[in-house]
Coordinates of C-alpha atoms in Angstrom, one line a residue:
X1 CA 79.0 121.1 140.1
X2 CA 80.4 118.2 141.9
X3 CA 82.0 117.3 145.3
X4 CA 85.5 116.9 145.2
X5 CA 85.9 114.6 148.2
X6 CA 82.8 112.2 147.2
X7 CA 82.3 112.9 143.6
X8 CA 78.6 113.5 144.1
X9 CA 76.5 115.6 141.7
X10 CA 75.8 119.4 143.4
X11 CA 73.3 122.0 142.6
X12 CA 74.5 125.5 141.4
X13 CA 75.8 127.3 143.8
X14 CA 76.0 124.8 146.8
X15 CA 78.4 125.6 149.7
X16 CA 78.3 122.7 151.0
X17 CA 78.2 118.8 149.8
X18 CA 74.6 117.5 150.5
X19 CA 76.1 113.7 150.2
X20 CA 78.9 114.4 152.2
X21 CA 78.9 117.9 153.9
X22 CA 82.3 119.0 152.1
X23 CA 83.1 122.0 152.0
X24 CA 82.3 123.2 147.9
X25 CA 85.1 126.0 146.9
X26 CA 84.8 127.6 143.5
X27 CA 84.3 125.9 140.3
X28 CA 84.3 122.5 140.1
X29 CA 85.5 119.7 137.6
X30 CA 83.8 116.7 137.5
X31 CA 86.0 113.1 137.2
X32 CA 87.8 112.8 134.7
X33 CA 88.5 116.5 134.2
X34 CA 84.7 117.1 133.3
X35 CA 84.3 121.1 134.2
X36 CA 81.1 122.2 135.9
X37 CA 80.9 126.0 135.6
X38 CA 78.7 127.3 132.7
X39 CA 79.1 130.4 131.0
X40 CA 78.0 133.3 133.0
X41 CA 75.3 133.8 130.3
X42 CA 71.3 134.6 130.5
X43 CA 69.6 132.2 130.1
X44 CA 72.5 129.9 131.8
X45 CA 71.2 130.7 135.3
X46 CA 68.8 127.6 136.7
X47 CA 69.6 125.6 133.8
X48 CA 70.5 121.9 134.3
X49 CA 74.5 121.6 134.5
X50 CA 75.9 120.7 131.1
X51 CA 77.9 117.1 130.9
X52 CA 79.9 116.9 128.5
X53 CA 80.9 113.2 127.0
X54 CA 85.0 112.5 127.9
X55 CA 85.6 111.7 124.4
X56 CA 85.2 115.4 123.3
X57 CA 88.5 116.6 125.0
X58 CA 90.6 113.3 124.8
X59 CA 90.9 113.4 121.0
X60 CA 93.1 116.0 120.9
X61 CA 95.4 114.7 123.8
X62 CA 96.0 111.6 122.6
X63 CA 96.7 112.6 119.1
X64 CA 98.9 115.0 120.9
X65 CA 100.5 112.2 123.3
X66 CA 101.3 109.8 120.0
X67 CA 103.2 112.5 117.7
X68 CA 105.6 112.7 120.8
X69 CA 105.7 109.2 121.1
X70 CA 106.6 109.2 117.5
X71 CA 108.9 112.2 118.0
X72 CA 111.2 110.3 120.7
X73 CA 110.8 107.0 118.4
X74 CA 112.6 109.1 115.8
X75 CA 115.1 110.7 117.5
X76 CA 116.0 107.3 119.5
X77 CA 116.5 105.7 116.2
X78 CA 118.8 108.5 114.5
X79 CA 121.3 108.7 117.4
X80 CA 121.7 104.7 117.4
X81 CA 122.7 105.3 113.8
X82 CA 125.2 107.7 114.3
X83 CA 126.3 106.1 117.2
X84 CA 126.5 102.2 115.1
X85 CA 127.9 103.7 111.6
X86 CA 128.4 107.1 112.2
X87 CA 126.8 108.0 108.9
X88 CA 129.5 106.7 106.7
X89 CA 129.8 105.7 103.4
X90 CA 132.4 103.1 101.5
X91 CA 135.3 105.1 99.9
X92 CA 138.8 104.3 99.2
X93 CA 141.0 106.5 101.4
X94 CA 143.5 103.9 102.4
X95 CA 145.0 104.3 105.8
X96 CA 148.6 104.9 106.6
X97 CA 149.0 102.7 108.3
X98 CA 147.3 99.3 109.6
X99 CA 147.1 96.5 111.2
X100 CA 143.6 94.8 110.7
X101 CA 141.4 96.8 113.2
X102 CA 139.2 99.7 112.6
X103 CA 141.2 102.0 113.9
X104 CA 143.5 101.7 111.1
X105 CA 141.3 102.2 108.7
X106 CA 139.9 105.4 107.2
X107 CA 136.6 106.7 108.4
X108 CA 135.9 107.2 104.5
X109 CA 136.4 103.1 104.2
X110 CA 135.0 101.6 107.7
X111 CA 134.4 102.6 110.9
X112 CA 133.0 99.2 112.6
X113 CA 135.6 96.4 113.7
X114 CA 135.7 94.3 111.1
X115 CA 134.7 90.2 111.7
X116 CA 138.2 89.3 111.2
X117 CA 141.8 90.1 110.8
X118 CA 143.2 89.5 107.1
X119 CA 147.1 88.6 107.4
X120 CA 148.7 90.2 104.0
X121 CA 151.9 89.9 102.5
X122 CA 153.8 91.4 99.1
X123 CA 155.7 88.6 97.7
X124 CA 156.6 89.6 94.2
X125 CA 156.6 93.7 92.3
X126 CA 156.4 93.4 88.7
X127 CA 157.6 97.3 87.7
X128 CA 158.5 96.4 83.9
X129 CA 155.8 98.5 82.7
X130 CA 156.6 101.8 85.4
X131 CA 155.4 103.3 86.1
X132 CA 152.3 101.0 86.0
X133 CA 153.0 98.7 88.8
X134 CA 152.0 95.1 89.4
X135 CA 152.1 93.6 93.1
X136 CA 151.4 89.9 94.0
X137 CA 150.1 89.5 97.7
X138 CA 149.6 86.2 100.0
X139 CA 146.5 86.9 101.8
X140 CA 144.7 84.7 104.0
X141 CA 142.9 84.6 107.2
X142 CA 145.5 84.1 110.3
X143 CA 143.0 82.4 112.1
X144 CA 142.4 79.5 109.6
X145 CA 145.9 79.6 107.3
X146 CA 143.1 79.5 104.1
X147 CA 142.3 82.4 101.5
X148 CA 139.0 83.6 102.2
X149 CA 136.5 83.8 99.6
X150 CA 134.4 86.4 98.1
X151 CA 137.0 89.1 98.8
X152 CA 135.7 92.5 96.9
X153 CA 138.5 94.0 94.3
X154 CA 137.6 96.8 95.3
X155 CA 138.4 96.9 98.7
X156 CA 141.8 97.0 98.3
X157 CA 144.0 100.1 98.6
X158 CA 147.3 101.3 98.1
X159 CA 149.5 103.9 99.3
X160 CA 153.0 105.5 98.2
X161 CA 155.3 107.1 99.8
X162 CA 156.2 110.3 97.8
X163 CA 159.5 112.7 98.2
X164 CA 158.0 114.5 101.2
X165 CA 157.3 111.1 103.3
X166 CA 153.8 111.6 102.7
X167 CA 151.9 108.3 102.0
X168 CA 149.8 109.4 98.6
X169 CA 146.9 107.4 97.8
X170 CA 147.1 105.4 94.6
X171 CA 144.4 104.6 92.1
X172 CA 143.8 100.8 91.9
X173 CA 143.5 99.9 88.2
X174 CA 143.2 96.2 88.8
X175 CA 142.6 93.5 92.0
X176 CA 142.5 89.9 90.7
X177 CA 143.1 86.8 92.4
X178 CA 145.2 84.8 89.8
X179 CA 143.4 81.8 89.6
X180 CA 141.9 81.3 86.3
X181 CA 142.6 84.7 85.2
X182 CA 146.1 85.9 85.3
X183 CA 149.4 83.9 84.3
X184 CA 151.8 82.6 85.9
X185 CA 155.3 81.4 85.2
X186 CA 156.9 78.4 86.1
X187 CA 160.9 77.2 86.4
X188 CA 160.9 73.5 86.3
X189 CA 164.7 72.5 88.0
X190 CA 165.2 68.9 87.9
X191 CA 167.7 66.8 89.1
X192 CA 169.2 64.1 86.7
X193 CA 172.1 63.4 88.5
X194 CA 173.1 59.6 88.8
X195 CA 171.6 58.6 92.2
X196 CA 168.0 59.6 90.2
X197 CA 168.9 56.9 87.7
X198 CA 165.8 54.1 87.3
X199 CA 163.0 53.9 88.7
X200 CA 163.4 57.7 90.3
X201 CA 163.3 59.2 87.7
X202 CA 160.8 57.3 85.9
X203 CA 159.0 58.3 88.9
X204 CA 159.7 61.4 88.8
X205 CA 159.1 61.8 85.1
X206 CA 155.1 60.9 85.3
X207 CA 154.6 63.3 88.4
X208 CA 156.1 66.1 86.4
X209 CA 154.4 65.4 83.5
X210 CA 151.5 65.1 85.7
X211 CA 151.6 68.7 87.2
X212 CA 152.1 70.2 83.6
X213 CA 148.8 68.8 82.2
X214 CA 147.0 70.1 85.6
X215 CA 148.3 73.6 84.5
X216 CA 146.1 76.2 83.3
X217 CA 147.7 77.3 80.1
X218 CA 144.7 79.2 78.7
X219 CA 145.2 81.8 81.1
X220 CA 148.6 82.5 80.5
X221 CA 150.4 79.6 82.0
X222 CA 153.9 78.6 80.4
X223 CA 156.5 76.6 81.7
X224 CA 160.5 76.4 81.5
X225 CA 162.3 73.2 82.3
X226 CA 166.1 73.1 83.3
X227 CA 167.8 70.0 84.4
X228 CA 171.1 69.5 86.1
X229 CA 173.9 67.4 87.1
X230 CA 177.6 67.8 86.3
X231 CA 176.0 71.0 84.7
X232 CA 173.1 72.7 83.8
X233 CA 171.0 72.4 80.9
X234 CA 167.8 74.5 79.1
X235 CA 165.5 71.4 77.9
X236 CA 162.8 73.6 76.9
X237 CA 161.7 77.2 76.7
X238 CA 159.4 78.8 78.6
X239 CA 156.4 77.5 76.4
X240 CA 152.5 76.7 76.9
X241 CA 153.5 74.2 74.3
X242 CA 152.2 71.2 76.5
X243 CA 152.9 67.6 74.2
X244 CA 156.4 69.9 73.6
X245 CA 157.0 70.0 77.7
X246 CA 155.8 66.1 77.6
X247 CA 158.2 65.1 75.7
X248 CA 161.1 67.3 76.9
X249 CA 160.4 65.6 80.3
X250 CA 160.4 62.4 79.0
X251 CA 163.6 62.5 77.2
X252 CA 165.6 63.7 80.3
X253 CA 168.9 61.8 81.1
X254 CA 171.0 61.1 84.2
X255 CA 174.2 62.1 84.5
X256 CA 177.0 61.9 87.4
X257 CA 177.3 65.1 90.0
X258 CA 174.6 67.6 91.3
X259 CA 174.8 71.1 90.5
X260 CA 171.9 72.5 92.1
X261 CA 173.3 76.0 92.7
X262 CA 174.2 77.1 89.5
X263 CA 170.3 75.3 88.1
X264 CA 168.6 77.4 90.6
X265 CA 170.6 80.6 89.8
X266 CA 170.4 80.3 86.4
X267 CA 166.0 79.7 87.0
X268 CA 165.7 82.4 88.8
X269 CA 167.7 84.7 86.2
X270 CA 165.1 83.3 83.6
X271 CA 162.1 83.9 85.3
X272 CA 162.9 87.5 87.1
X273 CA 163.5 88.4 82.9
X274 CA 160.0 87.7 82.9
X275 CA 157.1 90.1 83.7
X276 CA 153.6 88.9 85.6
X277 CA 153.9 86.1 88.5
X278 CA 156.4 83.7 88.0
X279 CA 157.8 81.0 91.1
X280 CA 160.9 78.3 90.4
X281 CA 160.0 74.7 91.8
X282 CA 163.2 72.5 91.8
X283 CA 163.6 69.3 93.4
X284 CA 166.5 66.9 94.6
X285 CA 167.9 64.2 95.9
X286 CA 171.2 65.0 97.2
X287 CA 173.5 67.9 98.1
X288 CA 175.3 70.2 95.8
X289 CA 178.7 68.9 94.7
X290 CA 179.5 70.8 91.6
X291 CA 177.9 74.1 91.6
X292 CA 180.3 77.4 90.9
X293 CA 177.5 79.2 92.4
X294 CA 177.1 79.9 96.1
X295 CA 174.0 79.7 97.9
X296 CA 174.5 83.7 98.6
X297 CA 174.4 84.1 94.8
X298 CA 170.9 82.0 94.5
X299 CA 169.6 84.1 97.3
X300 CA 170.9 87.4 96.0
X301 CA 169.3 87.1 92.6
X302 CA 165.8 85.6 93.5
X303 CA 165.5 88.8 96.4
X304 CA 166.7 90.9 93.8
X305 CA 164.1 90.3 91.6
X306 CA 161.7 88.9 94.1
X307 CA 161.2 85.7 92.9
X308 CA 160.2 82.9 95.2
X309 CA 162.1 79.4 94.8
X310 CA 160.5 76.3 96.3
X311 CA 162.6 72.9 97.0
X312 CA 161.2 69.7 97.6
X313 CA 164.2 67.3 99.3
X314 CA 163.7 63.7 98.4
X315 CA 165.7 61.3 100.7
X316 CA 168.5 62.1 103.1
X317 CA 169.1 65.7 101.8
X318 CA 170.8 68.0 104.0
X319 CA 168.2 70.7 104.5
X320 CA 170.2 73.1 105.8
X321 CA 171.4 74.9 102.4
X322 CA 168.1 74.9 100.6
X323 CA 166.2 75.4 103.4
X324 CA 167.7 79.1 104.1
X325 CA 167.4 79.4 99.7
X326 CA 163.0 78.9 100.1
X327 CA 163.1 81.0 103.3
X328 CA 165.2 83.9 102.4
X329 CA 163.3 84.2 99.1
X330 CA 159.3 83.5 100.5
X331 CA 159.0 80.6 98.8
X332 CA 159.1 76.5 100.7
X333 CA 161.3 73.9 101.2
X334 CA 159.4 70.1 101.5
X335 CA 161.3 67.1 102.8
X336 CA 159.9 63.8 101.6
X337 CA 161.1 60.2 101.3
X338 CA 160.5 59.2 98.2
X339 CA 159.4 60.8 94.7
X340 CA 156.1 58.9 94.7
X341 CA 155.3 62.2 97.8
X342 CA 156.2 65.0 95.3
X343 CA 152.7 64.7 93.2
X344 CA 150.7 66.3 95.8
X345 CA 153.5 69.1 96.7
X346 CA 153.4 70.2 93.3
X347 CA 150.0 70.9 93.1
X348 CA 150.2 72.7 96.6
X349 CA 153.0 74.9 95.7
X350 CA 150.8 75.6 92.2
X351 CA 147.9 76.2 94.0
X352 CA 149.4 78.5 96.3
X353 CA 151.0 80.7 93.9
X354 CA 147.6 80.8 92.0
X355 CA 145.7 81.9 94.5
X356 CA 148.1 85.3 95.0
X357 CA 146.3 88.3 94.7
X358 CA 147.3 90.6 91.5
X359 CA 147.1 94.4 92.2
X360 CA 147.9 96.8 89.6
X361 CA 148.6 100.5 89.8
X362 CA 149.8 103.3 88.3
X363 CA 152.3 105.1 89.9
X364 CA 151.7 108.9 90.8
X365 CA 154.2 110.6 92.9
X366 CA 156.6 111.5 90.0
X367 CA 159.0 108.7 91.1
X368 CA 161.9 106.9 88.0
X369 CA 161.7 103.5 88.1
X370 CA 164.8 102.8 90.2
X371 CA 163.8 104.6 93.3
X372 CA 163.6 102.9 96.7
X373 CA 159.7 102.6 96.7
X374 CA 157.7 102.0 100.6
X375 CA 154.0 100.9 100.2
X376 CA 151.3 100.6 102.3
X377 CA 149.0 98.5 100.6
X378 CA 145.5 96.8 102.3
X379 CA 142.0 95.7 102.1
X380 CA 139.1 97.0 104.4
X381 CA 136.0 95.3 104.1
X382 CA 133.4 94.4 107.0
X383 CA 134.1 90.8 107.1
X384 CA 138.0 91.3 107.0
X385 CA 140.4 94.4 107.1
X386 CA 144.3 94.2 107.1
X387 CA 147.7 95.8 105.8
X388 CA 151.3 95.6 105.7
X389 CA 154.3 98.3 105.0
X390 CA 156.2 96.8 101.9
X391 CA 159.7 98.7 101.0
X392 CA 161.3 98.0 97.7
X393 CA 163.7 98.9 94.8
X394 CA 162.0 97.6 91.7
X395 CA 164.7 96.1 90.1
X396 CA 163.7 95.8 86.5
X397 CA 165.5 93.0 84.4
X398 CA 164.3 92.6 80.6
X399 CA 165.1 89.3 78.5
X400 CA 166.6 89.9 75.4
X401 CA 163.6 90.0 73.4
X402 CA 161.7 92.3 75.2
X403 CA 161.3 95.9 73.3
X404 CA 163.7 99.1 74.5
X405 CA 162.6 101.0 77.1
X406 CA 165.3 103.7 77.3
X407 CA 164.5 106.3 73.4
X408 CA 166.8 108.6 74.1
X409 CA 169.6 109.6 76.6
X410 CA 173.0 107.7 77.3
X411 CA 170.7 105.0 78.9
X412 CA 168.8 104.3 75.2
X413 CA 173.0 104.0 74.0
X414 CA 174.1 101.4 76.1
X415 CA 170.5 99.5 76.0
X416 CA 171.4 99.8 71.7
X417 CA 174.7 98.6 72.3
X418 CA 173.5 95.4 74.4
X419 CA 170.7 94.1 71.7
X420 CA 173.2 94.5 69.2
X421 CA 176.6 93.2 70.7
X422 CA 175.6 89.4 70.6
X423 CA 175.5 89.7 66.8
X424 CA 178.9 91.9 66.6
X425 CA 180.6 88.7 68.0
X426 CA 178.7 86.1 66.6
X427 CA 178.7 87.4 63.0
X428 CA 182.8 89.6 63.6
X429 CA 180.9 92.1 62.6
X430 CA 181.7 95.5 64.6
X431 CA 179.4 97.5 62.2
X432 CA 176.7 96.4 64.8
X433 CA 177.8 98.4 67.4
X434 CA 180.6 100.7 66.0
X435 CA 177.6 103.7 66.0
X436 CA 177.2 103.1 69.6
X437 CA 181.2 103.8 70.5
X438 CA 183.0 107.4 70.0
X439 CA 186.0 107.0 67.5
X440 CA 189.1 107.4 69.2
X441 CA 188.2 106.2 72.3
X442 CA 189.5 103.1 74.9
X443 CA 185.7 101.3 74.4
X444 CA 185.6 101.9 70.8
X445 CA 189.5 100.4 69.8
X446 CA 188.6 97.3 73.1
X447 CA 185.2 96.3 71.1
X448 CA 186.9 96.4 68.1
X449 CA 189.5 93.8 68.8
X450 CA 187.5 91.7 70.9
X451 CA 184.8 90.9 68.2
X452 CA 187.6 89.4 66.2
X453 CA 188.3 87.0 68.7
X454 CA 185.4 83.7 67.4
X455 CA 183.5 83.9 70.5
X456 CA 179.5 83.6 69.7
X457 CA 177.4 85.2 73.0
X458 CA 173.9 85.4 72.9
X459 CA 172.0 88.3 75.3
X460 CA 169.9 86.6 77.4
X461 CA 168.6 89.4 79.8
X462 CA 169.6 92.9 80.8
X463 CA 169.5 95.6 83.8
X464 CA 170.0 99.6 83.4
X465 CA 170.1 101.9 86.2
X466 CA 169.2 105.8 85.4
X467 CA 172.4 107.0 84.6
X468 CA 174.7 109.2 86.9
X469 CA 175.5 112.6 85.4
X470 CA 178.8 114.7 86.1
X471 CA 177.8 117.5 84.0
X472 CA 175.9 118.1 80.5
X473 CA 178.2 116.5 78.9
X474 CA 179.4 113.0 81.1
X475 CA 177.6 110.4 82.6
X476 CA 178.2 107.0 83.7
X477 CA 175.4 104.0 83.1
X478 CA 175.3 100.6 85.2
X479 CA 173.9 97.5 83.7
X480 CA 173.7 93.7 84.9
X481 CA 174.0 91.8 81.6
X482 CA 173.4 87.8 81.3
X483 CA 174.9 86.1 78.2
X484 CA 175.4 82.5 77.1
X485 CA 179.0 82.5 75.9
X486 CA 180.4 80.1 73.6
X487 CA 184.3 79.7 73.2
X488 CA 185.9 77.3 71.3
X489 CA 186.6 74.3 72.8
X490 CA 184.9 75.2 76.0
X491 CA 182.1 74.2 77.2
X492 CA 178.6 77.1 77.0
X493 CA 178.2 79.4 80.2
X494 CA 175.7 81.2 81.4
X495 CA 177.8 84.2 82.1
X496 CA 176.6 87.1 84.5
X497 CA 178.6 91.1 84.5
X498 CA 177.8 93.5 86.1
X499 CA 179.7 96.7 84.0
X500 CA 179.7 100.9 84.6
X501 CA 180.3 102.6 81.1
X502 CA 181.4 105.7 80.9
X503 CA 179.8 108.0 77.9
X504 CA 179.8 111.6 76.5
X505 CA 177.3 113.9 74.9
X506 CA 179.1 114.8 71.1
X507 CA 176.3 116.9 69.4
X508 CA 172.8 115.4 70.2
X509 CA 174.2 111.9 70.9
X510 CA 175.5 110.1 73.3
X511 CA 178.7 107.7 72.5
X512 CA 180.2 105.3 75.1
X513 CA 183.8 106.0 75.7
X514 CA 185.2 103.5 78.1
X515 CA 184.4 101.0 81.1
X516 CA 184.5 102.4 84.5
X517 CA 184.6 98.6 85.6
X518 CA 183.3 95.3 84.7
X519 CA 183.0 92.4 87.3
X520 CA 182.0 89.0 86.2
X521 CA 179.8 88.2 88.7
X522 CA 179.2 84.3 87.7
X523 CA 180.1 81.2 84.9
X524 CA 177.5 78.1 85.0
X525 CA 178.7 75.4 82.7
X526 CA 175.9 74.2 80.7

């Protein structure tokens, strides 16, 4: 036994402590928790009290304490993990709306706030292979104005609004930067008006040749060269032949007036008929004074087909008109004092266009190629996040050399007619188009006479809208057509017209019956 007051050892059955005199009550424990009681069995009476080692009972208690501590630590780690990351795994579900914050992207994509915002804008849309659609995005860090390096293509997403006004996730099949991997088509527009004579044109030629030599032709880049003065001249069709381009540049010669708007319109039209990323880069040292096209005409066609226009103004150019064209089409205007400053700008524009990101997806909403579209596109990563909403009508301008896109219906008849019309005119051969026209109809008689006029025509590009049906046997089809037209005794012209044709089903075949409307929108002298 032990005294609870002073801790002195006591004889069995003592009632008072022999050391301090304190009263002893019941069985006592020794300091440290040792029990003083012994089993009430025979042989225990009168025996010396058992004094167990403290370690005998502390071992289990320490083990229990350790287990408790470990359990508490595990619980703390689990709770912390849930609060920080939500246990989320990355997934590709895209937000319906977004401004770049974590709240704007689904929990499957990201829950933590990204380190930096990402500014995203759609620059071009290529729906020429619809339902496959290619988007070209400008992506930059708004804090630096630079394109971030190392963006993960798998973290881009696209949603498209369907007929029920619900944004539906689209599968992104390609996400890559153009640089070194995707092609860029450039329409180069050169001022060869009288004021460029001598040293200015020589400097411009050198700069254009240097620019051409720096392009990524191995990645599929192509360039087309257009010059302008009193008229517009196609110096070299779209090509990846550097030597041929350099030769055409070297052979540029000056004339008199400045037909800048006509040249821009013609170059945009020709670039619009190409698939993939494209842009127009022009330079001029004077103000337009001879075009039949207006500034608004250039803006309209560039926006219709989403072709950005970049213009370098040299010297005392009135920037009001050209600045408006660039701003409205997603390009940029640069003002410089001398031709020598063009080199850096050419390279800057080219670099900016090659830094675009290509996102390709297959439209799964059941829409047609002519339907207006609203999409949400963005990027959801740990370092960057951002998104934008973009609406567009995917007008598709096709080159004359492109494959036919309609296999049946009234649109197929109109497409066949357009592709054969220039041969009918050039060779005075009505049989080339007669199978598209209903015998005895107004258009049959008109076109039979028209092909005998001795006019040469060459189809450059066309756009066909889906048919509008009056009933099962009657429809109209609207087109936008661009031809090179050579009338005897007159300059070669690039003519754009908008037509609406009436068609009738005769048995299993659709035949054209009349012009509902025909308007020539532009004539550009070459």
